[in-house]
CSV table of C-alpha atoms in Angstrom, one decimal:
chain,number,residue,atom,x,y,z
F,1,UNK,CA,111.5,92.4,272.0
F,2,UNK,CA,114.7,91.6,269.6
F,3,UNK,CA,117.1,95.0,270.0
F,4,UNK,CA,120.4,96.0,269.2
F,5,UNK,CA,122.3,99.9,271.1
F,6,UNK,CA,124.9,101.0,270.3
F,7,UNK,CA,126.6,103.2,272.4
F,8,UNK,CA,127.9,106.5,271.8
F,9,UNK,CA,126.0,107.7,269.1
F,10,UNK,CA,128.4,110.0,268.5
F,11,UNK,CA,131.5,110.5,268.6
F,12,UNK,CA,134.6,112.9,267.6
F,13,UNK,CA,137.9,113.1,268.0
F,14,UNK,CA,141.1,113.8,266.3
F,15,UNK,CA,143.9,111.7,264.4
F,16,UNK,CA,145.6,109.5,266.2
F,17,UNK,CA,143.2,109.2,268.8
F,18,UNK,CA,142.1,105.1,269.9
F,19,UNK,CA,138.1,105.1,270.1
F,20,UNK,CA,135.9,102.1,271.2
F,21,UNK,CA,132.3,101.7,269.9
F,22,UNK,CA,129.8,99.3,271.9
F,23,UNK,CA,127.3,97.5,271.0
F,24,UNK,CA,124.9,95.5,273.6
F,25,UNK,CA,121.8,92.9,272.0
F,26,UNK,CA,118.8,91.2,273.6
F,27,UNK,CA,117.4,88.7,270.9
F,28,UNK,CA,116.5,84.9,270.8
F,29,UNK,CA,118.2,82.6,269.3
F,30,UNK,CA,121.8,84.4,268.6
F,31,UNK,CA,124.0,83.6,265.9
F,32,UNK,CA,126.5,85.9,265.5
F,33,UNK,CA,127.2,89.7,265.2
F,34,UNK,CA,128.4,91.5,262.8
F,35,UNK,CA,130.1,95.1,262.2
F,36,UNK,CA,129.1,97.1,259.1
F,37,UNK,CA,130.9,100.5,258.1
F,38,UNK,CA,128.6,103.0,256.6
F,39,UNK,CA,130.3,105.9,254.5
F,40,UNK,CA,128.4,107.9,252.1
F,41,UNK,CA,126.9,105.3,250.5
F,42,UNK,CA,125.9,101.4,251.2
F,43,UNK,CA,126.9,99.4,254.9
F,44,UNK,CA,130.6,97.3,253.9
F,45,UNK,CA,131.2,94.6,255.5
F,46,UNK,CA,133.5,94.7,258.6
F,47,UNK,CA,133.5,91.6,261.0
F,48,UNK,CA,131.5,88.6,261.8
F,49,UNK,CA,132.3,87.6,265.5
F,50,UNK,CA,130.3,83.9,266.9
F,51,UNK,CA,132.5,82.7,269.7
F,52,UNK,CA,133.0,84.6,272.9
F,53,UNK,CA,136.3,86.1,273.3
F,54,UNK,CA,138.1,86.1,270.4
F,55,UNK,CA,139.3,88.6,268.4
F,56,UNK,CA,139.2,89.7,265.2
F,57,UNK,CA,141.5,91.6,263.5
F,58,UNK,CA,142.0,93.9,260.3
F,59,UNK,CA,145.0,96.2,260.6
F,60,UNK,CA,144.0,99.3,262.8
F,61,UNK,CA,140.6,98.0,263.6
F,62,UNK,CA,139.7,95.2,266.2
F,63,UNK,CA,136.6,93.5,267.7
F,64,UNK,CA,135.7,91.4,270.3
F,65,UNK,CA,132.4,89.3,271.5
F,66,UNK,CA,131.4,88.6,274.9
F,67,UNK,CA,128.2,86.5,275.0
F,68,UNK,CA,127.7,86.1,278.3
F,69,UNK,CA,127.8,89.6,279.0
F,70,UNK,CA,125.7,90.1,275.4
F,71,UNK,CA,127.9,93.0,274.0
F,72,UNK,CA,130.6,93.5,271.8
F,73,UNK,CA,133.1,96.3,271.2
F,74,UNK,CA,135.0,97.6,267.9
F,75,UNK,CA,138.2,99.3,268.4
F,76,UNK,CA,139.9,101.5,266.3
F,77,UNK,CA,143.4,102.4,266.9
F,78,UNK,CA,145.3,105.4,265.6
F,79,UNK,CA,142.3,106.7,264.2
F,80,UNK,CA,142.3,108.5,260.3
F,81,UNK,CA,140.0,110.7,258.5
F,82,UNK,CA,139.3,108.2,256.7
F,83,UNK,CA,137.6,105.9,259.5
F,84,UNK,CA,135.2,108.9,259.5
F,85,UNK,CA,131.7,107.1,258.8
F,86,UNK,CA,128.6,105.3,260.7
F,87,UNK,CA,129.8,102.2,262.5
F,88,UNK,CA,126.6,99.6,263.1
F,89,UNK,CA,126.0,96.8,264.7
F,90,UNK,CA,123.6,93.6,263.6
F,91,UNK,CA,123.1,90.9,265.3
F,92,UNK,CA,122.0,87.5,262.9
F,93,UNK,CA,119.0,85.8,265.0
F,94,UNK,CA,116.5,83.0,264.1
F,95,UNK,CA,116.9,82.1,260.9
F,96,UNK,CA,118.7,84.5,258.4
F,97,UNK,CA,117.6,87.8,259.6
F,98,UNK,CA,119.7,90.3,261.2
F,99,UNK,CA,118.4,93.1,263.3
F,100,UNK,CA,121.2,96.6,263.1
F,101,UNK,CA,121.3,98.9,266.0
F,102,UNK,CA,120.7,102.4,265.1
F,103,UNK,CA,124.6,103.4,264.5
F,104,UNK,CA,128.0,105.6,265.7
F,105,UNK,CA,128.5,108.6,264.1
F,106,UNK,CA,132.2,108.6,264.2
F,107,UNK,CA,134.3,111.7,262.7
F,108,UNK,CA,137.5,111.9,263.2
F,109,UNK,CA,139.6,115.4,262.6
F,110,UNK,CA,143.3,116.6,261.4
S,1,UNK,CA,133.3,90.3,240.7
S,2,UNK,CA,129.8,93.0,240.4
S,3,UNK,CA,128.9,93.8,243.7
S,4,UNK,CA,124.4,94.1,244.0
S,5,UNK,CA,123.0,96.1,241.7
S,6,UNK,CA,120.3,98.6,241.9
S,7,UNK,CA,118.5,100.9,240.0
S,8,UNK,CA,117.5,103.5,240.0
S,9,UNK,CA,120.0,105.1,242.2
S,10,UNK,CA,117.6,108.6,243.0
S,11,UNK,CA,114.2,108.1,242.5
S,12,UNK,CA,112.1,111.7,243.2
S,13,UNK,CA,108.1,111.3,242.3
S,14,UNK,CA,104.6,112.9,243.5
S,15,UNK,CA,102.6,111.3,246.1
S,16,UNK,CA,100.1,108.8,244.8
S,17,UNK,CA,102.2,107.9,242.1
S,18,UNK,CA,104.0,103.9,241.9
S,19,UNK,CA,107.2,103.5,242.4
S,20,UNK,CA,109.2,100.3,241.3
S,21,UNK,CA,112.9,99.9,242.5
S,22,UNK,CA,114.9,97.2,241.5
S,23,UNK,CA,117.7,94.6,242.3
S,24,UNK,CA,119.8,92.1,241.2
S,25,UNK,CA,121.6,90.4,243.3
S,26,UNK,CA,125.3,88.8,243.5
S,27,UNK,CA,125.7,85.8,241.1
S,28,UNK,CA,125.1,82.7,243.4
S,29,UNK,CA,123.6,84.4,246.6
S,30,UNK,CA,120.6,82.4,247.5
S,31,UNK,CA,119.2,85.4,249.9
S,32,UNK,CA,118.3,88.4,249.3
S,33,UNK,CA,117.2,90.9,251.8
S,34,UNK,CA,115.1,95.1,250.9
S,35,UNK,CA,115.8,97.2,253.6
S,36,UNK,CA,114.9,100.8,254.4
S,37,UNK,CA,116.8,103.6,256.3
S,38,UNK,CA,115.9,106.1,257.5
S,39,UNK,CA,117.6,108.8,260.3
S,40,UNK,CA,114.7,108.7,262.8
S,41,UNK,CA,114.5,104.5,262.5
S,42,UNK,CA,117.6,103.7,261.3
S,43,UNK,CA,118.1,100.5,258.9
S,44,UNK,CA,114.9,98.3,259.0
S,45,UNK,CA,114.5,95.0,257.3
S,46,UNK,CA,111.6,95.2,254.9
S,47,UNK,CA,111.3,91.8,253.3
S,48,UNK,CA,113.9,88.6,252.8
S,49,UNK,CA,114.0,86.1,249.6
S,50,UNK,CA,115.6,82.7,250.0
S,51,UNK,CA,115.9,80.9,246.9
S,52,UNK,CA,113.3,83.3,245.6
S,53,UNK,CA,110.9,82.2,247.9
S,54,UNK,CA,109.7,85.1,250.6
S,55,UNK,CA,110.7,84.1,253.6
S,56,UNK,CA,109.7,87.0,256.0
S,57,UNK,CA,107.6,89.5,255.0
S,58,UNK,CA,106.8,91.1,258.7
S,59,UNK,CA,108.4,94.3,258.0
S,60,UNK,CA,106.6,95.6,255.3
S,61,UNK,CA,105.0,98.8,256.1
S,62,UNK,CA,101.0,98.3,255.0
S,63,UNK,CA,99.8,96.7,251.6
S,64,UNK,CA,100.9,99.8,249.4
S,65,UNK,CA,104.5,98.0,249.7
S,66,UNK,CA,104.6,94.7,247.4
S,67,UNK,CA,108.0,92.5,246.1
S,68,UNK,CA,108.9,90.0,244.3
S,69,UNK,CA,111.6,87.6,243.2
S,70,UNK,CA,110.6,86.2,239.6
S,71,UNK,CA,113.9,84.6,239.5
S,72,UNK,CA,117.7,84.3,241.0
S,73,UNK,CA,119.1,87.5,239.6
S,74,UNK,CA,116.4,89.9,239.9
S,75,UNK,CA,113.8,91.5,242.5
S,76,UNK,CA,111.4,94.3,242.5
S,77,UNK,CA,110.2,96.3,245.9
S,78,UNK,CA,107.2,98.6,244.5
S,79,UNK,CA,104.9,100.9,246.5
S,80,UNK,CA,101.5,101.7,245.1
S,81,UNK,CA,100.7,104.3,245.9
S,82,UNK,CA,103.2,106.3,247.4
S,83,UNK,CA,103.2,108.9,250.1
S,84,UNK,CA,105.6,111.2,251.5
S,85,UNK,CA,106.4,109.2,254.5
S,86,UNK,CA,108.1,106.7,252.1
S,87,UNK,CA,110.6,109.0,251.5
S,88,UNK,CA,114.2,106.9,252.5
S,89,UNK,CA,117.6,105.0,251.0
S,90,UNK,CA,116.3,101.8,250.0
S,91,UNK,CA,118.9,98.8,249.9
S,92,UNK,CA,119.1,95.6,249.0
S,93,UNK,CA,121.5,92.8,249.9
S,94,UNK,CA,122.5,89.4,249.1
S,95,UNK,CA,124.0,86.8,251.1
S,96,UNK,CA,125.0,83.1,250.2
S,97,UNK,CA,123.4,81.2,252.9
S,98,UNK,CA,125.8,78.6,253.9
S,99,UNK,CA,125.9,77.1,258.2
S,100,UNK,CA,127.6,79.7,260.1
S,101,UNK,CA,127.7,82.6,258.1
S,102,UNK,CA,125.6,85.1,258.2
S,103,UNK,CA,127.0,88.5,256.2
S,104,UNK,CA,125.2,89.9,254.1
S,105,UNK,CA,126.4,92.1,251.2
S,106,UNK,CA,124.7,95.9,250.3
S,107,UNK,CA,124.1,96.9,247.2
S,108,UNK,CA,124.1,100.9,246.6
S,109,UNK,CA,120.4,102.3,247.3
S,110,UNK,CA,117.9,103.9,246.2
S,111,UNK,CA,117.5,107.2,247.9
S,112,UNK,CA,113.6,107.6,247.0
S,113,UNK,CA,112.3,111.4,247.5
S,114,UNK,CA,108.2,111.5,247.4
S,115,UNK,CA,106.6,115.0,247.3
């Protein structure tokens, strides 16, 4: 069976604080992954990672993919209350479909 | 640029009763994708369009839950008839299916509430 986990699935910590979110898959035909950020309202659009070991970067956030392993991690340095929110993971299989682990609560604190 | 539309954004109705959410896409996405999440299952694909042809229809729940794609800029997800179990955030996304990309753009939700 297709799955995505995502590991923790919760997590808090203060300002300033680095954090690191993983997120391991199991599906057939792989594509790509991709990281979604989850606030109050709809998923937005993070990263889309295909080749192993290179990284993608957007100021204070960071991801990596390793396929042979099947996992990838999302880092977030000097963390904000902003970067509160639900962190998820899909991974695009097959054809167009993309299968989302189940989330990481992150909230971060003054 | 308008991001994906949806409507109506809360949705509260009585068991039994049909429900008909709606979508329109982003101008020139070819796919568009209903989704459901809840806190117990998290977010489940329901039903993908390309080219506003159903594509995969495996998620759908039973036969109360029906959609549609009459054309590029609008879709329907309806439930006939509705029970309390329905109760979730519907979204719906669009994506521009080109080789080697693969995101996939929200649109707000529809928080559905069924008493």
């Amino acid at each position: 069976e297709d799955k995505v986990v995502q590991s923790p699935l919760s997590l808090v910590v203060h300002e300033g604080d680095t954090v690191t979110l993983n997120c391991s898959y199991e599906v057939t035909n792989f594509r790509s992954l991709l990281w979604y950020k989850q606030e109050k309202k709809a998923p937005t659009f993070l990263f889309m990672l295909t080749s192993s070991g290179i990284e993608k970067k957007s100021g204070r956030l960071s991801s990596i993919l390793d396929k042979k392993e099947l996992f990838s991690i999302l880092n977030i340095t000097a963390t904000q209350t902003g970067d509160s929110a639900i962190y998820l993971c899909a991974v695009a299989y097959n054809t167009d479909k993309l299968i989302f682990g189940t989330g990481t609560r992150l909230q971060v604190f003054p | 640029d308008a991001g994906v539309i949806q409507s109506p954004r809360h949705e509260v109705t009585e068991m039994g009763q049909e429900v008909t959410l709606r979508c329109k896409p982003i101008s020139g996405h070819n796919s568009l994708f209903w989704y459901r999440q809840t806190m117990m299952r998290g977010l489940e694909l329901l039903i993908y369009f390309n080219n506003n042809v159903p594509i995969d229809d495996s998620g759908m729940p039973e036969d109360r839950f029906s959609a549609k794609m009459p054309n590029a800029s609008f879709s329907t997800l309806k439930i006939q008839p509705s029970e309390p179990r329905d109760s979730a955030v519907y979204f719906c996304a669009s994506s521009l299916r080109l080789a080697g990309t693969y995101e996939q753009y929200f649109g707000p939700g529809t928080r559905l509430t069924v008493t």
